[in-house]
Coordinates of C-alpha atoms and ligand atoms in Angstrom, one line a residue:
X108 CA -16.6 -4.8 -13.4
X109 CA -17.7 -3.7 -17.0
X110 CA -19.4 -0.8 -16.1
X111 CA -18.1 1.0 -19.1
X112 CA -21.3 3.2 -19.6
X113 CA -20.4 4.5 -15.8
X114 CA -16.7 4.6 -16.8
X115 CA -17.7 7.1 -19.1
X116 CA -19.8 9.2 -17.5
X117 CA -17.2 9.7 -14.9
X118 CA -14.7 10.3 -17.6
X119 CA -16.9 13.2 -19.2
X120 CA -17.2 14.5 -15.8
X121 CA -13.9 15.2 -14.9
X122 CA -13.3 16.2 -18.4
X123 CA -15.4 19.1 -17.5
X124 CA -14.4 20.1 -13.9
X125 CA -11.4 18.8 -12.5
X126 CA -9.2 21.7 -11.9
X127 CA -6.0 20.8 -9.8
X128 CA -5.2 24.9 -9.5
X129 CA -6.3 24.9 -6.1
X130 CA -4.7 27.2 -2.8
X131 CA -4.6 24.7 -1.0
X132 CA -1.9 22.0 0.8
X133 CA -2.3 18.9 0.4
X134 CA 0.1 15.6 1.1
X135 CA 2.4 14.8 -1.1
X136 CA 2.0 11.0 -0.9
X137 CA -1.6 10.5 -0.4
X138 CA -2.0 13.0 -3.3
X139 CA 0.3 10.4 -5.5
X140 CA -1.2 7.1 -4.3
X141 CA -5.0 8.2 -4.2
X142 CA -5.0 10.9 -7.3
X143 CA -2.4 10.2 -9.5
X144 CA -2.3 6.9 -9.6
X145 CA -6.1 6.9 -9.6
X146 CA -6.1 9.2 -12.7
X147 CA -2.9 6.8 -14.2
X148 CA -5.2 3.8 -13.7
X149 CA -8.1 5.2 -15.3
X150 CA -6.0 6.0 -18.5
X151 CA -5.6 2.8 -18.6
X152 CA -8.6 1.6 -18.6
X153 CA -9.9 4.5 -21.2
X154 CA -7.3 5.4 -23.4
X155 CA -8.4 8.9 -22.8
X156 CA -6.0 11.5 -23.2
X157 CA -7.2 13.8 -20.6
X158 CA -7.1 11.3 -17.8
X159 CA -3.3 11.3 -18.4
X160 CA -2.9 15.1 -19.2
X161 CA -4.0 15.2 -15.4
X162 CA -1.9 13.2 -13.6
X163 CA 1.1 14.5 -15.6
X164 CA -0.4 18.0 -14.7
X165 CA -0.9 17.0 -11.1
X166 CA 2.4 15.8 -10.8
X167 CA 4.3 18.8 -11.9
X168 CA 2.6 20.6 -9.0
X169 CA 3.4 18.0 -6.6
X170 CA 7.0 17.9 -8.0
X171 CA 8.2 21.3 -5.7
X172 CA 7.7 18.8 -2.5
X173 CA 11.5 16.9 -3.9
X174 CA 13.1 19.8 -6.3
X175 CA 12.8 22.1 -2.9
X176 CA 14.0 19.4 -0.7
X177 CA 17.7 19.9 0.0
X178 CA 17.9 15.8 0.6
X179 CA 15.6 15.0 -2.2
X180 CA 13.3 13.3 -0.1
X181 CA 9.4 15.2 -0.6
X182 CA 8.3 17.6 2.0
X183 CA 5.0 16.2 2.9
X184 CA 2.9 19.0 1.9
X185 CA 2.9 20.9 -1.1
X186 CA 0.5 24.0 -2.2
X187 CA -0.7 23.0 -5.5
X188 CA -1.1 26.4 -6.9
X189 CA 1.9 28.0 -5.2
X190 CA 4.1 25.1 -4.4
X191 CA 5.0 26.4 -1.1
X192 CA 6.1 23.0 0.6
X193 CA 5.7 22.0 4.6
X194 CA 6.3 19.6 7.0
X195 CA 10.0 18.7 6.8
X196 CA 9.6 15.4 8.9
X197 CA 8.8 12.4 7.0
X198 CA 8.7 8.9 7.3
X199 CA 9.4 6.1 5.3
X200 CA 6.3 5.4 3.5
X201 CA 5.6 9.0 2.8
X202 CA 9.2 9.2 1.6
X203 CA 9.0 6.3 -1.0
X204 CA 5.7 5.4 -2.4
X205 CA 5.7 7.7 -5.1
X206 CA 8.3 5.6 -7.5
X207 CA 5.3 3.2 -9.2
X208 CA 2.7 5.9 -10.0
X209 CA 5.9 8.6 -11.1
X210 CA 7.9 5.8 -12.8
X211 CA 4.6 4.9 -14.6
X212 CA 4.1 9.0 -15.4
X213 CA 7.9 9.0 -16.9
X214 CA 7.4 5.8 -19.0
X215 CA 3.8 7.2 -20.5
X216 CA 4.9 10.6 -21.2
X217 CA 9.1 10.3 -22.4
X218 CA 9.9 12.3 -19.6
X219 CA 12.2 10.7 -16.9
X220 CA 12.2 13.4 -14.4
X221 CA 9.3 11.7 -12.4
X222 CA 11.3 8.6 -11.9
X223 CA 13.9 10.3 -11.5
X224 CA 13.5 12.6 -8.3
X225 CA 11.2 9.3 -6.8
X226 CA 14.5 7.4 -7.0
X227 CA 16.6 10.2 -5.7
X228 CA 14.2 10.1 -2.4
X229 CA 15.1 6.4 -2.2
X230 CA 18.9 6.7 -2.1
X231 CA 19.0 9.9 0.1
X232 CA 17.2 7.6 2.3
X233 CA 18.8 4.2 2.0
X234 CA 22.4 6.1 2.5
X235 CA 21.5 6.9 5.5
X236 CA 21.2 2.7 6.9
X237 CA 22.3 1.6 10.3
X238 CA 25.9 -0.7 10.0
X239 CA 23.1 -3.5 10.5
X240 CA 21.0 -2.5 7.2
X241 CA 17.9 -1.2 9.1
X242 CA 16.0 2.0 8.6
X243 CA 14.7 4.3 11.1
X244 CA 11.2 5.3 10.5
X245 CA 11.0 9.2 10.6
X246 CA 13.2 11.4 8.3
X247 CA 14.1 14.9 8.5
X248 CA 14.2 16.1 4.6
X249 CA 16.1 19.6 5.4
X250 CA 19.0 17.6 7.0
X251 CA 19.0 14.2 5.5
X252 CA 18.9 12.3 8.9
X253 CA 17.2 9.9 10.7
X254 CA 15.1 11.1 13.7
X255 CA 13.5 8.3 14.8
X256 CA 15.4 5.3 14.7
X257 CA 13.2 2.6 15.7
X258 CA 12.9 0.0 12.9
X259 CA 9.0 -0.8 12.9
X260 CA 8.5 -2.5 9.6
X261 CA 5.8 -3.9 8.1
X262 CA 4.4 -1.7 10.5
X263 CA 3.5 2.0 9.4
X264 CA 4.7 4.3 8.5
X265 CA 7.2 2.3 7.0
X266 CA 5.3 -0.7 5.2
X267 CA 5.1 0.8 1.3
X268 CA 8.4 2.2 1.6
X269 CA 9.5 -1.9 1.0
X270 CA 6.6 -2.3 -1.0
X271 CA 7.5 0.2 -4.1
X272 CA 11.2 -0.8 -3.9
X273 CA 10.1 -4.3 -4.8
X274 CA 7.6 -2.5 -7.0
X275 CA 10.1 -0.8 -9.0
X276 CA 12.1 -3.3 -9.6
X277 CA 9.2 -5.8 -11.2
X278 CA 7.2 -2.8 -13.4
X279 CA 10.8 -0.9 -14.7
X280 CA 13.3 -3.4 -13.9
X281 CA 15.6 -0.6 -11.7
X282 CA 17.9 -3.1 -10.3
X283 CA 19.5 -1.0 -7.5
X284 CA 15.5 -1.3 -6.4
X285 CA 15.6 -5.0 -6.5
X286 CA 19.8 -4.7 -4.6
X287 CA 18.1 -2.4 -1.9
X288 CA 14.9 -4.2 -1.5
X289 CA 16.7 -7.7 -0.6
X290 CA 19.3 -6.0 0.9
X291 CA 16.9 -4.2 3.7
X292 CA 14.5 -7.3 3.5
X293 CA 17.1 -9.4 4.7
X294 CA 18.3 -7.6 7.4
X295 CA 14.7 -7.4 8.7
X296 CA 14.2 -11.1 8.6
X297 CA 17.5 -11.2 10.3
X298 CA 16.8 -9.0 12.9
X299 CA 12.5 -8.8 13.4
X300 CA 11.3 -11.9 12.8
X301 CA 10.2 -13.5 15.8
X302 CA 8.6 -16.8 16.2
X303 CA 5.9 -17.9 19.0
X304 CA 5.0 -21.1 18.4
X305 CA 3.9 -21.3 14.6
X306 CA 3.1 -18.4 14.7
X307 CA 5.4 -15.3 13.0
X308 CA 5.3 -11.5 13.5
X309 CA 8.0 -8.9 13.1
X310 CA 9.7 -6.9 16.3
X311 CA 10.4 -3.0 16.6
X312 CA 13.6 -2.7 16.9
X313 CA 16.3 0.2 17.6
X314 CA 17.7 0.5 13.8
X315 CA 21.8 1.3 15.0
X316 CA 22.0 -1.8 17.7
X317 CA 19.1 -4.6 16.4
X318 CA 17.7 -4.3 20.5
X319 CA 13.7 -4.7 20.5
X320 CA 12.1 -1.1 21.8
X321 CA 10.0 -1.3 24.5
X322 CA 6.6 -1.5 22.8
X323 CA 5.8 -4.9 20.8
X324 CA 2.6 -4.2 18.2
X325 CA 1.7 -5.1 15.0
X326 CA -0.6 -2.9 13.0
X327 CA -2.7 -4.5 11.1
X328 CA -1.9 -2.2 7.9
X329 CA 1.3 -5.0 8.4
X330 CA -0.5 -7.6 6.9
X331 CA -0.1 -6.6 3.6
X332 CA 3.5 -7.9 4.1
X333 CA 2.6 -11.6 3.4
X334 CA 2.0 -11.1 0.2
X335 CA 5.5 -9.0 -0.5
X336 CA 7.4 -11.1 0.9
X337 CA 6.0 -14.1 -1.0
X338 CA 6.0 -11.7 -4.1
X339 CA 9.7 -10.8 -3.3
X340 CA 10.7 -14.9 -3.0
X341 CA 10.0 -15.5 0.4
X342 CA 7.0 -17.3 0.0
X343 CA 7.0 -19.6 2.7
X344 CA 7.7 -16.6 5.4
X345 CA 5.3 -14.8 3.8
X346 CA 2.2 -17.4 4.0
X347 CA 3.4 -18.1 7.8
X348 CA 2.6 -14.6 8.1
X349 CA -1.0 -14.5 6.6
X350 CA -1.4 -17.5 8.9
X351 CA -0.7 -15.6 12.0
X352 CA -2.8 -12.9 10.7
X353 CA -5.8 -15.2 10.2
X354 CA -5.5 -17.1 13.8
X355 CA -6.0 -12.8 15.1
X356 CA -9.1 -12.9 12.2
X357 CA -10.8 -15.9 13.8
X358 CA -10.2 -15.0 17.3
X359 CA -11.6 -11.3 17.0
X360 CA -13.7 -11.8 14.0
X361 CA -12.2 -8.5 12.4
X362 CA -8.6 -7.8 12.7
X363 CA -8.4 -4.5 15.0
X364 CA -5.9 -1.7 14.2
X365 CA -3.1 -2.7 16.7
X366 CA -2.4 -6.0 18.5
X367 CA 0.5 -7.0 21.1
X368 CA 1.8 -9.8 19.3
X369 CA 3.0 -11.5 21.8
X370 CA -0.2 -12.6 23.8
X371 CA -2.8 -11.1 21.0
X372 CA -3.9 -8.3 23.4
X373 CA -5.8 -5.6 22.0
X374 CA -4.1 -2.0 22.1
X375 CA -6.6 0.1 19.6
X376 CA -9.9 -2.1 18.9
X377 CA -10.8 -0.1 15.9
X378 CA -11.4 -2.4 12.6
X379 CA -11.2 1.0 9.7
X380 CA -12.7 -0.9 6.8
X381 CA -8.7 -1.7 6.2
X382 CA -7.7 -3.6 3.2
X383 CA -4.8 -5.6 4.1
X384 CA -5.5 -8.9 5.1
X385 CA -7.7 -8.9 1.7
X386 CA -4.8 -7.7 0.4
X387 CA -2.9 -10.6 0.8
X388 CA -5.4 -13.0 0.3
X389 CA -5.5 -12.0 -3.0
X390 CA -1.9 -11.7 -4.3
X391 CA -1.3 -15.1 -2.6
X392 CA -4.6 -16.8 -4.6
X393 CA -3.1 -15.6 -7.8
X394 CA 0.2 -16.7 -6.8
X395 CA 0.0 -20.1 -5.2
X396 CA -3.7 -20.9 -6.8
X397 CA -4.3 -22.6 -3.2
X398 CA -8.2 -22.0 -2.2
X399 CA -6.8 -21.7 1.4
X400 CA -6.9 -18.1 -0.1
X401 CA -10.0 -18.0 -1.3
X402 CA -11.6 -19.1 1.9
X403 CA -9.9 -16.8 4.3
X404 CA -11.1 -14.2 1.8
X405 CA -14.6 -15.7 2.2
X406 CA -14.4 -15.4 5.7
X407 CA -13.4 -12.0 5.8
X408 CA -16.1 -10.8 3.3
X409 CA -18.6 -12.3 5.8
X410 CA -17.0 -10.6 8.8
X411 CA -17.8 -7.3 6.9
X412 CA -21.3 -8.0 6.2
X413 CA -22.2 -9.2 9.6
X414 CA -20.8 -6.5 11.4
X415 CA -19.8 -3.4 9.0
X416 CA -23.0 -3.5 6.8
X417 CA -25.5 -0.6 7.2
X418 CA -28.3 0.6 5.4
X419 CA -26.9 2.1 1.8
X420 CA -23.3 0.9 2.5
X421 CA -20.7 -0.4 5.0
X422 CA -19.3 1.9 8.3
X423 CA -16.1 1.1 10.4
X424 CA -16.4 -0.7 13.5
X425 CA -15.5 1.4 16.6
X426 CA -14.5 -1.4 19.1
X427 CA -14.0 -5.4 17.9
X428 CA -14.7 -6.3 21.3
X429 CA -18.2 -5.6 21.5
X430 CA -21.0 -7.7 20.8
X431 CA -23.3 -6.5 18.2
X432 CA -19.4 -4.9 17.3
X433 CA -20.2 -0.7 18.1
X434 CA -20.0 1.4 14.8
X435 CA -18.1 4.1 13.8
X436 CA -19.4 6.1 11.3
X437 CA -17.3 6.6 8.4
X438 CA -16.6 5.1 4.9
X439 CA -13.2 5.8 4.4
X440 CA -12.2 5.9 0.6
X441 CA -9.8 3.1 0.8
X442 CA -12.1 0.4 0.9
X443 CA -13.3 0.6 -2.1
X444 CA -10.3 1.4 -3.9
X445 CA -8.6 -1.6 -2.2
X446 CA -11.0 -4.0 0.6
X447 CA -14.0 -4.7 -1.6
X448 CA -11.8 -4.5 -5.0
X449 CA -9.5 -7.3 -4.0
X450 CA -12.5 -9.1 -2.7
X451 CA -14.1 -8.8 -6.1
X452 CA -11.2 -9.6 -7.9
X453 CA -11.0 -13.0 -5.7
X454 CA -14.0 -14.2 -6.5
X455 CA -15.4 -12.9 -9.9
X456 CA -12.8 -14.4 -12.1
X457 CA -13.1 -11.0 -14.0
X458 CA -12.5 -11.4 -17.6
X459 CA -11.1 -7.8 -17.7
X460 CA -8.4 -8.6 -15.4
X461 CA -5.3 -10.9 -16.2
X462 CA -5.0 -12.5 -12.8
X463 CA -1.3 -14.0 -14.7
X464 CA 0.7 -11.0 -15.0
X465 CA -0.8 -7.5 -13.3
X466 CA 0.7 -5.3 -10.5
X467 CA -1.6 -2.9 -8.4
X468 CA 0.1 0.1 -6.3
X469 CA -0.5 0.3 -2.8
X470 CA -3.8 1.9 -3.2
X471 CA -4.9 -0.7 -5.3
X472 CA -4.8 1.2 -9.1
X473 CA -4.3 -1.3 -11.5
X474 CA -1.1 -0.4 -13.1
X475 CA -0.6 -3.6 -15.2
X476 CA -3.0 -6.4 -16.0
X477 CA -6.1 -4.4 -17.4
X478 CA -7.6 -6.4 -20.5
X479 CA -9.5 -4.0 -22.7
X480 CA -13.0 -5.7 -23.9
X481 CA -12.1 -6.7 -27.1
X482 CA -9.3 -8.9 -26.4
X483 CA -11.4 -10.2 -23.0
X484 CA -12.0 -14.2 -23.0
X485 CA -15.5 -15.2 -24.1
X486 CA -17.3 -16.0 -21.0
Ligands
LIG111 C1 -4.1 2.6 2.0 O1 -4.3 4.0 1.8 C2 -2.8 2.2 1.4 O2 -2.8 0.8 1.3 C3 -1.6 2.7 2.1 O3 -0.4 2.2 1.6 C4 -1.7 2.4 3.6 N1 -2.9 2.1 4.1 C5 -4.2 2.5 3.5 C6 -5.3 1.6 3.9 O4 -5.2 1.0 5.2

């Protein structure tokens, strides 16, 4: 957005305060996603040494949550300054999405344990596949098991697990990422897709026998699958997807946490500022240039300044269903990081940001496709 001058002042900031030697648990993966790819992302876009000296030092106290796991697979909480580790029940997301921003730590810095212990989380996990090539969705870390075996994907908590498999395989090339990535995502468009009319969505399904469990939602963090699977060379699935998405976006005029798929019924009318539908707007703009992207985008954007805006920012929206929509009232950190940044990023034609050849993790850091000024086009 070329607020260098701000860029810097945060830079000299945290320079001077940030101090990761806290008593304190905190979760493995949101710590990875939010901090140290934040802190990765911003050494990017600085060149400055200290931003990187961070995340590398953040890291190695995150790193107990895998070397103490008997699986490999993290705990999900981790003391940062004693590295006691809790919570020995995972789930897929939380179990995977740590290969980008440690993969990116390991090629920055020469060391390759970072990768290396975010891959070994992958294949304690993938071992463990139904005969049918399906996950379950919770994991027990101490005992390198399944304990829930409903297969909910894109749904969370499993959507980034697929989303950093494919990851690692386009930013370090690891091809048993891309083998396990089209191996899973062709079992789930074997066994989850379902089609109602034109529109498509994805069934829960028990992992060991491919039989749909007895609840039938899609989350609307789910959305962000359109653009992986388009990403990943289903293209055409993967716009048939945003398409069902946006028929739920017109009808509600903010997508709400949790849908039935099947008749559109509402099961949690919350709208959380979430990014996802954005999300996919914009990969599949810079993909398929088709301004049917842009103007779902549009449309969204509008949605969140008719019924999210409030004096000095924007708030969640409590219940879609109501008319003016009833607030919550929270801004959670997300939206910025993702929502309004793919929004921006739709619209602005930045000349920072090469729209041709980038990849952003699943919190939205920019990992590749950052232009420094110099070499920025002349507007
Ligand atoms: C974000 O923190 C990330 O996109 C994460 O992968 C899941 N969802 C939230 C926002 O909805």
């Amino acid at each position: 957005m070329e607020l260098d001058e701000e860029l810097r002042d945060c830079v000299q900031w945290l320079r001077k305060h940030l101090s990761f030697d806290i008593d304190g648990d905190v979760q493995t993966f949101e710590a990875v996603i939010r901090m140290v790819g934040g802190l990765i992302a911003g050494y990017y876009a600085t060149g400055e040494p200290a931003l990187l000296g961070a995340a590398r030092g953040l890291a190695d106290r995150l790193l107990p949550a895998f070397t103490k796991s008997p699986s490999g697979v993290p705990y999900r909480f981790v003391n940062l300054r004693t590295g006691t580790v809790s919570g020995s029940v995972t789930n897929l997301a939380e179990a995977g999405s740590n290969i980008l921003e440690f993969g990116e730590l390991s090629r920055l810095t020469g060391n390759p344990k970072y990768f290396a212990v975010a891959k070994q989380a992958y294949r304690a996990v993938i071992r463990q596949r139904s005969y049918i090539d399906l996950l379950g969705s919770e994991f027990d870390v101490e005992r390198g098991k399944f304990v829930a075996t409903d297969s909910g994907a894109p749904n969370p908590p499993d959507d980034s697990f697929y989303e950093y498999l494919y990851g690692a395989w386009r930013m370090f090339g690891d091809a048993d990422a891309r083998d396990w990535y089209r191996l899973l995502t062709d079992a789930i468009l074997k066994r989850q897709q379902v089609l109602i009319g034109s529109e498509l969505w994805f069934a829960q399904v028990d992992q060991r026998t491919g039989a749909r469990t007895e609840h039938q939602t899609q989350s609307e963090l789910g959305a962000f699958y359109a653009e992986l699977l388009a990403k990943g060379g289903d293209r055409s699935i993967g716009e048939r997807y945003f398409d069902s998405w946006t028929v739920i976006a017109e009808k509600y005029g903010l997508i709400p946490e949790q849908i039935d798929y099947r008749d559109h019924s509402i099961i949690d009318p919350a709208y959380l500022l979430r990014p996802e539908y954005a999300n996919s707007a914009f990969d599949l703009w810079f993909l398929t240039g088709s301004q049917k992207y842009r103007k779902t985008a549009y449309a969204h954007f509008r949605a969140l300044r008719t019924h999210c805006r409030v004096a000095g920012g924007y708030a969640t929206i409590s219940d879609v269903r109501t008319s003016p929509m009833a607030r919550g009232d929270l801004f959670p950190s997300y939206s910025f990081s993702e929502n309004f940044k793919y929004l921006y990023m739709t619209f602005a034609d930045a000349p920072r940001f090469n729209g041709k050849n980038y990849y952003l993790s699943t919190e939205g850091k920019i990992l590749r496709g950052l232009l420094p000024r110099t070499e920025a086009p002349r507007q």
